[in-house]
PDB file of C-alpha atoms in Angstrom:
ATOM      1  CA  MET A   1      37.098  73.231  48.609  1.00 43.00           C
ATOM      2  CA  LEU A   2      35.578  71.251  45.734  1.00 47.00           C
ATOM      3  CA  SER A   3      33.035  73.878  44.677  1.00 58.00           C
ATOM      4  CA  PRO A   4      35.565  76.369  43.217  1.00 64.00           C
ATOM      5  CA  LEU A   5      37.218  73.535  41.295  1.00 58.00           C
ATOM      6  CA  LEU A   6      33.903  72.362  39.854  1.00 49.00           C
ATOM      7  CA  LEU A   7      32.911  75.900  38.907  1.00 53.00           C
ATOM      8  CA  ALA A   8      36.242  76.365  37.160  1.00 56.00           C
ATOM      9  CA  ALA A   9      35.709  73.046  35.402  1.00 50.00           C
ATOM     10  CA  ALA A  10      32.350  74.331  34.140  1.00 51.00           C
ATOM     11  CA  ARG A  11      34.308  76.730  31.869  1.00 59.00           C
ATOM     12  CA  SER A  12      37.008  74.232  30.867  1.00 58.00           C
ATOM     13  CA  ARG A  13      36.815  72.832  27.334  1.00 60.00           C
ATOM     14  CA  ARG A  14      39.129  69.979  28.264  1.00 64.00           C
ATOM     15  CA  MET A  15      36.915  68.918  31.187  1.00 55.00           C
ATOM     16  CA  ARG A  16      33.845  69.331  29.016  1.00 53.00           C
ATOM     17  CA  GLY A  17      35.244  66.817  26.552  1.00 54.00           C
ATOM     18  CA  LEU A  18      36.166  64.378  29.318  1.00 52.00           C
ATOM     19  CA  VAL A  19      32.849  64.481  31.203  1.00 57.00           C
ATOM     20  CA  THR A  20      30.589  64.454  28.156  1.00 52.00           C
ATOM     21  CA  SER A  21      32.416  61.440  26.743  1.00 54.00           C
ATOM     22  CA  MET A  22      31.841  59.312  29.861  1.00 55.00           C
ATOM     23  CA  PRO A  23      29.277  56.623  29.018  1.00 55.00           C
ATOM     24  CA  LEU A  24      27.768  56.719  32.516  1.00 49.00           C
ATOM     25  CA  THR A  25      27.271  60.469  32.673  1.00 53.00           C
ATOM     26  CA  ARG A  26      23.993  60.611  30.756  1.00 56.00           C
ATOM     27  CA  GLY A  27      22.022  58.719  33.408  1.00 60.00           C
ATOM     28  CA  VAL A  28      23.190  61.114  36.114  1.00 62.00           C
ATOM     29  CA  VAL A  29      22.540  64.187  33.993  1.00 68.00           C
ATOM     30  CA  ASP A  30      18.933  63.052  33.572  1.00 74.00           C
ATOM     31  CA  ARG A  31      18.382  63.870  37.228  1.00 78.00           C
ATOM     32  CA  PHE A  32      18.929  67.575  36.539  1.00 83.00           C
ATOM     33  CA  VAL A  33      18.192  67.968  32.800  1.00 87.00           C
ATOM     34  CA  ALA A  34      14.829  67.146  31.218  1.00 90.00           C
ATOM     35  CA  GLY A  35      16.229  65.541  28.095  1.00 85.00           C
ATOM     36  CA  GLU A  36      18.147  66.702  25.049  1.00 85.00           C
ATOM     37  CA  ASP A  37      15.174  67.707  22.897  1.00 92.00           C
ATOM     38  CA  LEU A  38      11.937  69.654  23.166  1.00 95.00           C
ATOM     39  CA  ASP A  39       9.706  66.575  23.114  1.00 95.00           C
ATOM     40  CA  ALA A  40      11.369  65.267  26.271  1.00 93.00           C
ATOM     41  CA  ALA A  41      10.967  68.647  27.971  1.00 95.00           C
ATOM     42  CA  LEU A  42       7.286  68.821  27.007  1.00 97.00           C
ATOM     43  CA  GLY A  43       6.717  65.457  28.659  1.00 96.00           C
ATOM     44  CA  VAL A  44       8.193  66.809  31.890  1.00 96.00           C
ATOM     45  CA  VAL A  45       6.077  69.972  31.631  1.00 97.00           C
ATOM     46  CA  ARG A  46       2.876  67.959  31.313  1.00 97.00           C
ATOM     47  CA  GLY A  47       3.753  65.843  34.337  1.00 96.00           C
ATOM     48  CA  LEU A  48       4.558  68.849  36.515  1.00 97.00           C
ATOM     49  CA  GLY A  49       1.443  70.680  35.373  1.00 96.00           C
ATOM     50  CA  ALA A  50      -0.680  67.755  36.518  1.00 95.00           C
ATOM     51  CA  ASP A  51       0.721  68.353  40.015  1.00 94.00           C
ATOM     52  CA  GLY A  52      -0.109  72.058  39.963  1.00 95.00           C
ATOM     53  CA  LEU A  53       3.435  73.245  39.275  1.00 97.00           C
ATOM     54  CA  LYS A  54       4.233  76.135  36.949  1.00 98.00           C
ATOM     55  CA  VAL A  55       7.305  75.979  34.713  1.00 98.00           C
ATOM     56  CA  THR A  56      10.099  78.013  33.184  1.00 98.00           C
ATOM     57  CA  LEU A  57      12.154  76.380  30.434  1.00 98.00           C
ATOM     58  CA  ASP A  58      15.808  76.995  29.658  1.00 96.00           C
ATOM     59  CA  HIS A  59      17.152  75.836  26.303  1.00 96.00           C
ATOM     60  CA  LEU A  60      20.680  75.049  27.412  1.00 92.00           C
ATOM     61  CA  GLY A  61      23.610  76.899  25.915  1.00 89.00           C
ATOM     62  CA  GLU A  62      25.916  79.751  26.927  1.00 87.00           C
ATOM     63  CA  ASP A  63      29.028  81.735  26.017  1.00 86.00           C
ATOM     64  CA  THR A  64      28.515  81.415  22.280  1.00 91.00           C
ATOM     65  CA  LYS A  65      30.943  83.272  20.031  1.00 93.00           C
ATOM     66  CA  ASP A  66      29.266  82.048  16.847  1.00 94.00           C
ATOM     67  CA  ARG A  67      26.525  84.067  15.142  1.00 96.00           C
ATOM     68  CA  GLY A  68      24.962  80.961  13.645  1.00 97.00           C
ATOM     69  CA  GLN A  69      24.739  79.271  17.034  1.00 95.00           C
ATOM     70  CA  ALA A  70      23.153  82.395  18.531  1.00 97.00           C
ATOM     71  CA  GLU A  71      20.511  82.338  15.795  1.00 97.00           C
ATOM     72  CA  ALA A  72      19.915  78.628  16.400  1.00 97.00           C
ATOM     73  CA  THR A  73      19.295  79.316  20.093  1.00 97.00           C
ATOM     74  CA  ARG A  74      16.765  82.018  19.208  1.00 98.00           C
ATOM     75  CA  ASP A  75      15.042  79.621  16.829  1.00 98.00           C
ATOM     76  CA  ALA A  76      14.906  76.934  19.526  1.00 97.00           C
ATOM     77  CA  TYR A  77      12.911  79.305  21.733  1.00 98.00           C
ATOM     78  CA  LEU A  78      10.563  80.168  18.870  1.00 98.00           C
ATOM     79  CA  GLU A  79       9.979  76.440  18.380  1.00 98.00           C
ATOM     80  CA  LEU A  80       9.329  76.086  22.115  1.00 98.00           C
ATOM     81  CA  PHE A  81       6.637  78.789  22.099  1.00 98.00           C
ATOM     82  CA  ALA A  82       4.923  77.294  19.055  1.00 98.00           C
ATOM     83  CA  ALA A  83       4.850  73.856  20.679  1.00 98.00           C
ATOM     84  CA  PHE A  84       3.497  75.228  23.961  1.00 98.00           C
ATOM     85  CA  ALA A  85       0.715  77.056  22.136  1.00 98.00           C
ATOM     86  CA  GLU A  86      -0.172  74.017  20.013  1.00 97.00           C
ATOM     87  CA  GLN A  87      -0.381  71.742  23.063  1.00 96.00           C
ATOM     88  CA  GLY A  88      -2.246  74.198  25.281  1.00 97.00           C
ATOM     89  CA  LEU A  89       0.632  74.605  27.734  1.00 97.00           C
ATOM     90  CA  ALA A  90       1.444  78.286  27.231  1.00 97.00           C
ATOM     91  CA  GLY A  91      -0.828  79.905  29.814  1.00 95.00           C
ATOM     92  CA  GLY A  92       1.244  80.979  32.831  1.00 96.00           C
ATOM     93  CA  ALA A  93       4.442  79.421  31.464  1.00 98.00           C
ATOM     94  CA  ASP A  94       7.814  81.198  31.268  1.00 98.00           C
ATOM     95  CA  ALA A  95      11.079  80.839  29.368  1.00 98.00           C
ATOM     96  CA  SER A  96      14.482  81.479  30.938  1.00 98.00           C
ATOM     97  CA  VAL A  97      17.044  82.938  28.555  1.00 98.00           C
ATOM     98  CA  LYS A  98      20.816  83.371  28.818  1.00 97.00           C
ATOM     99  CA  LEU A  99      21.853  86.385  26.777  1.00 98.00           C
ATOM    100  CA  SER A 100      25.330  84.932  26.297  1.00 96.00           C
ATOM    101  CA  ALA A 101      23.685  82.165  24.256  1.00 96.00           C
ATOM    102  CA  LEU A 102      22.088  84.812  22.030  1.00 98.00           C
ATOM    103  CA  GLY A 103      25.370  86.507  21.118  1.00 97.00           C
ATOM    104  CA  GLN A 104      25.946  88.876  24.044  1.00 97.00           C
ATOM    105  CA  ALA A 105      29.704  88.650  23.537  1.00 94.00           C
ATOM    106  CA  LEU A 106      29.441  89.484  19.838  1.00 95.00           C
ATOM    107  CA  SER A 107      29.499  92.997  18.433  1.00 87.00           C
ATOM    108  CA  GLY A 108      26.419  95.129  17.883  1.00 91.00           C
ATOM    109  CA  ASP A 109      22.905  94.494  19.143  1.00 96.00           C
ATOM    110  CA  LEU A 110      22.698  90.833  18.173  1.00 97.00           C
ATOM    111  CA  ALA A 111      21.678  89.567  21.627  1.00 98.00           C
ATOM    112  CA  LEU A 112      19.145  92.375  22.035  1.00 98.00           C
ATOM    113  CA  ASP A 113      17.631  91.707  18.614  1.00 98.00           C
ATOM    114  CA  HIS A 114      17.363  87.987  19.314  1.00 98.00           C
ATOM    115  CA  ALA A 115      15.881  88.666  22.744  1.00 98.00           C
ATOM    116  CA  ARG A 116      13.288  90.961  21.166  1.00 98.00           C
ATOM    117  CA  ASP A 117      12.303  88.193  18.746  1.00 98.00           C
ATOM    118  CA  ILE A 118      11.959  85.790  21.661  1.00 98.00           C
ATOM    119  CA  CYS A 119       9.881  88.189  23.776  1.00 98.00           C
ATOM    120  CA  ALA A 120       7.578  89.025  20.878  1.00 98.00           C
ATOM    121  CA  ALA A 121       6.946  85.333  20.198  1.00 98.00           C
ATOM    122  CA  ALA A 122       6.397  84.622  23.909  1.00 98.00           C
ATOM    123  CA  GLY A 123       3.915  87.476  24.196  1.00 98.00           C
ATOM    124  CA  ARG A 124       1.918  86.260  21.215  1.00 98.00           C
ATOM    125  CA  VAL A 125       1.194  82.917  22.911  1.00 98.00           C
ATOM    126  CA  GLY A 126       0.704  84.272  26.444  1.00 98.00           C
ATOM    127  CA  MET A 127       4.077  83.303  27.938  1.00 98.00           C
ATOM    128  CA  THR A 128       6.664  85.418  29.722  1.00 98.00           C
ATOM    129  CA  VAL A 129      10.477  85.571  29.565  1.00 98.00           C
ATOM    130  CA  THR A 130      13.061  85.866  32.343  1.00 98.00           C
ATOM    131  CA  LEU A 131      16.674  86.794  31.651  1.00 98.00           C
ATOM    132  CA  ASP A 132      19.114  84.583  33.513  1.00 97.00           C
ATOM    133  CA  MET A 133      22.048  86.359  35.139  1.00 96.00           C
ATOM    134  CA  GLU A 134      25.499  84.963  34.414  1.00 93.00           C
ATOM    135  CA  ASP A 135      28.936  85.907  35.777  1.00 93.00           C
ATOM    136  CA  HIS A 136      29.621  89.418  37.044  1.00 96.00           C
ATOM    137  CA  THR A 137      31.175  90.604  33.766  1.00 96.00           C
ATOM    138  CA  THR A 138      27.758  90.388  32.069  1.00 96.00           C
ATOM    139  CA  VAL A 139      25.602  92.161  34.666  1.00 97.00           C
ATOM    140  CA  ASP A 140      25.748  95.684  33.228  1.00 98.00           C
ATOM    141  CA  SER A 141      25.012  94.436  29.718  1.00 97.00           C
ATOM    142  CA  THR A 142      22.152  92.231  30.934  1.00 98.00           C
ATOM    143  CA  LEU A 143      20.488  95.046  32.887  1.00 98.00           C
ATOM    144  CA  GLU A 144      20.906  97.416  29.944  1.00 98.00           C
ATOM    145  CA  ILE A 145      19.213  94.934  27.614  1.00 98.00           C
ATOM    146  CA  LEU A 146      16.502  94.349  30.227  1.00 98.00           C
ATOM    147  CA  GLY A 147      15.700  98.051  30.273  1.00 98.00           C
ATOM    148  CA  LYS A 148      15.395  98.178  26.490  1.00 98.00           C
ATOM    149  CA  LEU A 149      13.201  95.078  26.373  1.00 98.00           C
ATOM    150  CA  ARG A 150      10.860  96.402  29.044  1.00 98.00           C
ATOM    151  CA  VAL A 151       9.949  99.375  26.862  1.00 98.00           C
ATOM    152  CA  ASP A 152       7.878  97.019  24.705  1.00 98.00           C
ATOM    153  CA  PHE A 153       7.612  94.020  27.040  1.00 98.00           C
ATOM    154  CA  PRO A 154       7.247  95.321  30.628  1.00 98.00           C
ATOM    155  CA  TRP A 155       6.698  91.788  31.914  1.00 98.00           C
ATOM    156  CA  VAL A 156      10.243  90.622  31.130  1.00 98.00           C
ATOM    157  CA  GLY A 157      11.884  89.347  34.305  1.00 98.00           C
ATOM    158  CA  VAL A 158      15.492  89.105  35.406  1.00 98.00           C
ATOM    159  CA  ALA A 159      17.526  87.004  37.817  1.00 98.00           C
ATOM    160  CA  ILE A 160      19.682  88.782  40.410  1.00 98.00           C
ATOM    161  CA  GLN A 161      22.441  86.968  42.313  1.00 98.00           C
ATOM    162  CA  ALA A 162      22.608  87.759  46.025  1.00 98.00           C
ATOM    163  CA  MET A 163      26.281  86.791  46.214  1.00 97.00           C
ATOM    164  CA  LEU A 164      27.323  89.810  44.118  1.00 98.00           C
ATOM    165  CA  ARG A 165      28.085  92.833  46.285  1.00 98.00           C
ATOM    166  CA  ARG A 166      26.410  95.175  43.827  1.00 98.00           C
ATOM    167  CA  SER A 167      23.090  93.334  43.862  1.00 98.00           C
ATOM    168  CA  GLU A 168      21.526  95.225  46.770  1.00 97.00           C
ATOM    169  CA  GLY A 169      21.770  98.415  44.748  1.00 98.00           C
ATOM    170  CA  ASP A 170      20.487  96.711  41.624  1.00 98.00           C
ATOM    171  CA  LEU A 171      17.479  95.354  43.519  1.00 98.00           C
ATOM    172  CA  ARG A 172      16.527  98.802  44.756  1.00 97.00           C
ATOM    173  CA  GLU A 173      16.282  99.847  41.104  1.00 97.00           C
ATOM    174  CA  LEU A 174      14.121  96.835  40.219  1.00 97.00           C
ATOM    175  CA  VAL A 175      11.249  96.984  42.715  1.00 96.00           C
ATOM    176  CA  GLY A 176       8.862  99.064  40.625  1.00 94.00           C
ATOM    177  CA  ASP A 177       5.274  98.127  39.915  1.00 95.00           C
ATOM    178  CA  GLY A 178       5.058  94.740  38.207  1.00 94.00           C
ATOM    179  CA  SER A 179       8.830  94.224  37.977  1.00 98.00           C
ATOM    180  CA  ARG A 180       9.513  90.489  37.912  1.00 98.00           C
ATOM    181  CA  VAL A 181      12.748  89.621  39.729  1.00 98.00           C
ATOM    182  CA  ARG A 182      14.084  86.146  40.470  1.00 98.00           C
ATOM    183  CA  LEU A 183      16.419  86.296  43.466  1.00 98.00           C
ATOM    184  CA  VAL A 184      19.025  83.517  43.555  1.00 97.00           C
ATOM    185  CA  LYS A 185      22.159  82.999  45.605  1.00 95.00           C
ATOM    186  CA  GLY A 186      24.457  82.656  42.584  1.00 91.00           C
ATOM    187  CA  ALA A 187      26.223  79.736  40.914  1.00 81.00           C
ATOM    188  CA  TYR A 188      29.407  81.179  39.386  1.00 82.00           C
ATOM    189  CA  ALA A 189      32.998  81.332  40.637  1.00 81.00           C
ATOM    190  CA  GLU A 190      33.436  85.017  41.439  1.00 90.00           C
ATOM    191  CA  PRO A 191      36.371  86.899  43.022  1.00 93.00           C
ATOM    192  CA  ALA A 192      36.075  88.325  46.531  1.00 96.00           C
ATOM    193  CA  SER A 193      36.335  91.830  45.095  1.00 97.00           C
ATOM    194  CA  VAL A 194      32.840  91.512  43.606  1.00 97.00           C
ATOM    195  CA  ALA A 195      31.158  88.711  45.540  1.00 97.00           C
ATOM    196  CA  TYR A 196      30.645  87.407  49.055  1.00 97.00           C
ATOM    197  CA  GLN A 197      32.591  84.193  49.582  1.00 93.00           C
ATOM    198  CA  SER A 198      31.121  82.529  52.670  1.00 94.00           C
ATOM    199  CA  LYS A 199      27.747  80.808  52.811  1.00 92.00           C
ATOM    200  CA  HIS A 200      26.855  82.892  55.855  1.00 96.00           C
ATOM    201  CA  ASP A 201      27.493  86.174  54.069  1.00 97.00           C
ATOM    202  CA  VAL A 202      25.640  85.047  50.942  1.00 96.00           C
ATOM    203  CA  ASP A 203      22.649  83.942  53.017  1.00 97.00           C
ATOM    204  CA  ARG A 204      22.534  87.287  54.815  1.00 98.00           C
ATOM    205  CA  ALA A 205      22.749  89.137  51.506  1.00 98.00           C
ATOM    206  CA  TYR A 206      19.929  86.983  50.152  1.00 98.00           C
ATOM    207  CA  VAL A 207      17.665  87.855  53.070  1.00 98.00           C
ATOM    208  CA  ARG A 208      18.426  91.560  52.689  1.00 98.00           C
ATOM    209  CA  GLY A 209      17.567  91.319  49.010  1.00 98.00           C
ATOM    210  CA  LEU A 210      14.417  89.370  49.741  1.00 98.00           C
ATOM    211  CA  ARG A 211      13.312  92.022  52.206  1.00 98.00           C
ATOM    212  CA  THR A 212      13.811  94.717  49.561  1.00 98.00           C
ATOM    213  CA  LEU A 213      11.735  92.796  47.028  1.00 98.00           C
ATOM    214  CA  MET A 214       8.906  91.937  49.395  1.00 98.00           C
ATOM    215  CA  ARG A 215       8.615  95.577  50.476  1.00 97.00           C
ATOM    216  CA  GLY A 216       8.505  96.771  46.865  1.00 96.00           C
ATOM    217  CA  ASP A 217       5.727  96.872  44.301  1.00 96.00           C
ATOM    218  CA  GLY A 218       7.204  94.263  41.994  1.00 97.00           C
ATOM    219  CA  TYR A 219       6.744  90.531  41.647  1.00 98.00           C
ATOM    220  CA  PRO A 220       9.382  88.630  43.692  1.00 98.00           C
ATOM    221  CA  MET A 221      10.405  85.165  42.516  1.00 98.00           C
ATOM    222  CA  VAL A 222      12.104  83.346  45.388  1.00 98.00           C
ATOM    223  CA  GLY A 223      14.704  81.098  43.775  1.00 98.00           C
ATOM    224  CA  SER A 224      15.934  78.892  46.603  1.00 95.00           C
ATOM    225  CA  HIS A 225      15.900  75.321  47.894  1.00 92.00           C
ATOM    226  CA  ASP A 226      17.065  76.378  51.370  1.00 94.00           C
ATOM    227  CA  PRO A 227      14.367  75.520  53.979  1.00 94.00           C
ATOM    228  CA  ARG A 228      15.399  78.453  56.183  1.00 97.00           C
ATOM    229  CA  ILE A 229      15.222  80.910  53.272  1.00 97.00           C
ATOM    230  CA  ILE A 230      11.776  79.616  52.333  1.00 97.00           C
ATOM    231  CA  GLU A 231      10.598  80.066  55.911  1.00 97.00           C
ATOM    232  CA  ILE A 232      11.894  83.651  55.956  1.00 98.00           C
ATOM    233  CA  ALA A 233      10.311  84.372  52.574  1.00 98.00           C
ATOM    234  CA  LEU A 234       6.917  83.235  53.832  1.00 97.00           C
ATOM    235  CA  ALA A 235       7.243  85.483  56.878  1.00 98.00           C
ATOM    236  CA  LEU A 236       8.245  88.484  54.759  1.00 98.00           C
ATOM    237  CA  ALA A 237       5.382  87.831  52.343  1.00 97.00           C
ATOM    238  CA  ALA A 238       2.771  88.091  55.113  1.00 95.00           C
ATOM    239  CA  GLY A 239       0.199  90.632  54.025  1.00 91.00           C
ATOM    240  CA  ARG A 240       0.963  90.273  50.324  1.00 95.00           C
ATOM    241  CA  SER A 241      -1.494  88.698  47.946  1.00 94.00           C
ATOM    242  CA  PRO A 242      -0.582  85.049  47.211  1.00 93.00           C
ATOM    243  CA  SER A 243      -0.638  85.946  43.517  1.00 95.00           C
ATOM    244  CA  SER A 244       1.996  88.684  43.945  1.00 97.00           C
ATOM    245  CA  TYR A 245       5.024  86.420  44.394  1.00 98.00           C
ATOM    246  CA  GLU A 246       6.178  82.868  43.750  1.00 98.00           C
ATOM    247  CA  PHE A 247       8.741  80.255  44.679  1.00 98.00           C
ATOM    248  CA  GLN A 248      11.086  78.695  42.149  1.00 98.00           C
ATOM    249  CA  MET A 249      13.228  75.573  42.336  1.00 96.00           C
ATOM    250  CA  LEU A 250      15.348  73.619  39.898  1.00 92.00           C
ATOM    251  CA  TYR A 251      14.133  70.501  38.151  1.00 92.00           C
ATOM    252  CA  GLY A 252      15.211  67.366  40.013  1.00 87.00           C
ATOM    253  CA  ILE A 253      15.992  69.049  43.350  1.00 87.00           C
ATOM    254  CA  ARG A 254      13.691  68.783  46.413  1.00 92.00           C
ATOM    255  CA  THR A 255      10.796  67.552  44.317  1.00 93.00           C
ATOM    256  CA  ALA A 256       8.655  66.638  47.338  1.00 94.00           C
ATOM    257  CA  GLU A 257       9.074  70.167  48.702  1.00 95.00           C
ATOM    258  CA  GLN A 258       8.088  71.592  45.327  1.00 96.00           C
ATOM    259  CA  ARG A 259       4.805  69.735  45.459  1.00 97.00           C
ATOM    260  CA  ARG A 260       4.219  70.670  49.093  1.00 96.00           C
ATOM    261  CA  LEU A 261       4.654  74.369  48.360  1.00 96.00           C
ATOM    262  CA  ALA A 262       2.424  74.127  45.300  1.00 97.00           C
ATOM    263  CA  GLU A 263      -0.492  73.121  47.518  1.00 95.00           C
ATOM    264  CA  ALA A 264      -0.751  76.635  48.980  1.00 95.00           C
ATOM    265  CA  HIS A 265       1.581  78.869  46.957  1.00 96.00           C
ATOM    266  CA  GLN A 266       2.668  79.580  43.418  1.00 97.00           C
ATOM    267  CA  MET A 267       5.544  77.226  42.720  1.00 98.00           C
ATOM    268  CA  ARG A 268       7.535  77.221  39.468  1.00 98.00           C
ATOM    269  CA  VAL A 269      10.092  74.619  38.365  1.00 98.00           C
ATOM    270  CA  TYR A 270      13.129  75.668  36.307  1.00 97.00           C
ATOM    271  CA  ILE A 271      13.430  73.055  33.553  1.00 97.00           C
ATOM    272  CA  PRO A 272      16.653  72.907  31.517  1.00 94.00           C
ATOM    273  CA  TYR A 273      16.775  70.884  28.333  1.00 93.00           C
ATOM    274  CA  GLY A 274      19.040  70.485  25.324  1.00 89.00           C
ATOM    275  CA  ALA A 275      22.291  68.868  24.256  1.00 81.00           C
ATOM    276  CA  ASP A 276      24.579  71.581  25.660  1.00 77.00           C
ATOM    277  CA  TRP A 277      24.110  70.506  29.289  1.00 70.00           C
ATOM    278  CA  TYR A 278      27.716  70.468  30.534  1.00 73.00           C
ATOM    279  CA  GLY A 279      28.028  73.952  32.104  1.00 70.00           C
ATOM    280  CA  TYR A 280      24.655  73.742  33.816  1.00 74.00           C
ATOM    281  CA  PHE A 281      25.379  70.235  35.118  1.00 72.00           C
ATOM    282  CA  MET A 282      28.743  71.184  36.626  1.00 69.00           C
ATOM    283  CA  ARG A 283      27.215  74.144  38.475  1.00 71.00           C
ATOM    284  CA  ARG A 284      24.618  71.825  39.991  1.00 69.00           C
ATOM    285  CA  LEU A 285      27.388  69.511  41.221  1.00 69.00           C
ATOM    286  CA  ALA A 286      29.194  72.476  42.760  1.00 70.00           C
ATOM    287  CA  GLU A 287      26.162  73.729  44.668  1.00 67.00           C
ATOM    288  CA  ARG A 288      25.696  70.785  47.014  1.00 59.00           C
ATOM    289  CA  PRO A 289      28.064  68.002  48.116  1.00 53.00           C
ATOM    290  CA  ALA A 290      25.140  65.586  47.907  1.00 54.00           C
ATOM    291  CA  ASN A 291      24.884  66.198  44.178  1.00 55.00           C
ATOM    292  CA  LEU A 292      28.555  65.360  43.685  1.00 52.00           C
ATOM    293  CA  VAL A 293      28.209  62.234  45.827  1.00 52.00           C
ATOM    294  CA  PHE A 294      25.255  61.153  43.671  1.00 46.00           C
ATOM    295  CA  PHE A 295      27.380  61.646  40.544  1.00 48.00           C
ATOM    296  CA  LEU A 296      30.392  59.708  41.877  1.00 48.00           C
ATOM    297  CA  ARG A 297      28.231  56.923  43.288  1.00 49.00           C
ATOM    298  CA  SER A 298      26.907  56.210  39.808  1.00 41.00           C
ATOM    299  CA  PHE A 299      30.345  54.958  38.776  1.00 40.00           C
ATOM    300  CA  VAL A 300      30.512  52.300  41.480  1.00 40.00           C
ATOM    301  CA  SER A 301      26.878  51.175  41.395  1.00 40.00           C
ATOM    302  CA  ARG A 302      26.831  49.865  37.842  1.00 38.00           C
TER     303      ARG A 302
END
């Protein structure tokens, strides 16, 4: 019952102001967000790299309606790539990008143009880019932009949410040679008309999607913390080259399992950073009751 409320709160400006003003919130946020600036994120990247973990970085921000803010988000990614190259961290690294932060809701091709700038800069230093998928109203636009980007940057990846009813069809269109697809369950409040509502149905949809990806010629990225899903993914990947797929998990969640998987498989950690952490943080609370308990406990343990 709490998850829909938390997901709704993730889009509420009033709740944003309340939560971000709480003096105790920052310490809890640090569990899921690798700091508010690039230097903090780079420190996390170096530590994870020492343990054999790959990374994808997300400069936090979404739903911008301001052209200047969209440009600032693009520039933050350009700064990220320059820093990775300077510090020798670029090889095999990835950046995760929300098109809504690049001006997707604004008129014209602003988000596409910014995404092209980002992909060009990533390619120059040997990094890749993956487009995050947001709520169902943005899927068509995101896939359209993906197609245009792949003309010049065929390595651009995309996240697909298993909870959306349309995703099985989308996945069948995305299993071509080299196509990088991150399969996730989904973290947005969606109506029953477009999305499965029960955990059981979402899990079944995820496995169907995973089967499609593993049978295809693309590069599946298994975005899940669910032990059962990971077990199924390993079974479905039997016969594939270990370099032809990878696992992905979020920063701060199941860290011991991340390191265990990295011993024998490609394992990538999704690292969010930046000052605009509210929406991301609320979705993490909504995903697992244990995360919410951790948050609430912080207020009685000080």
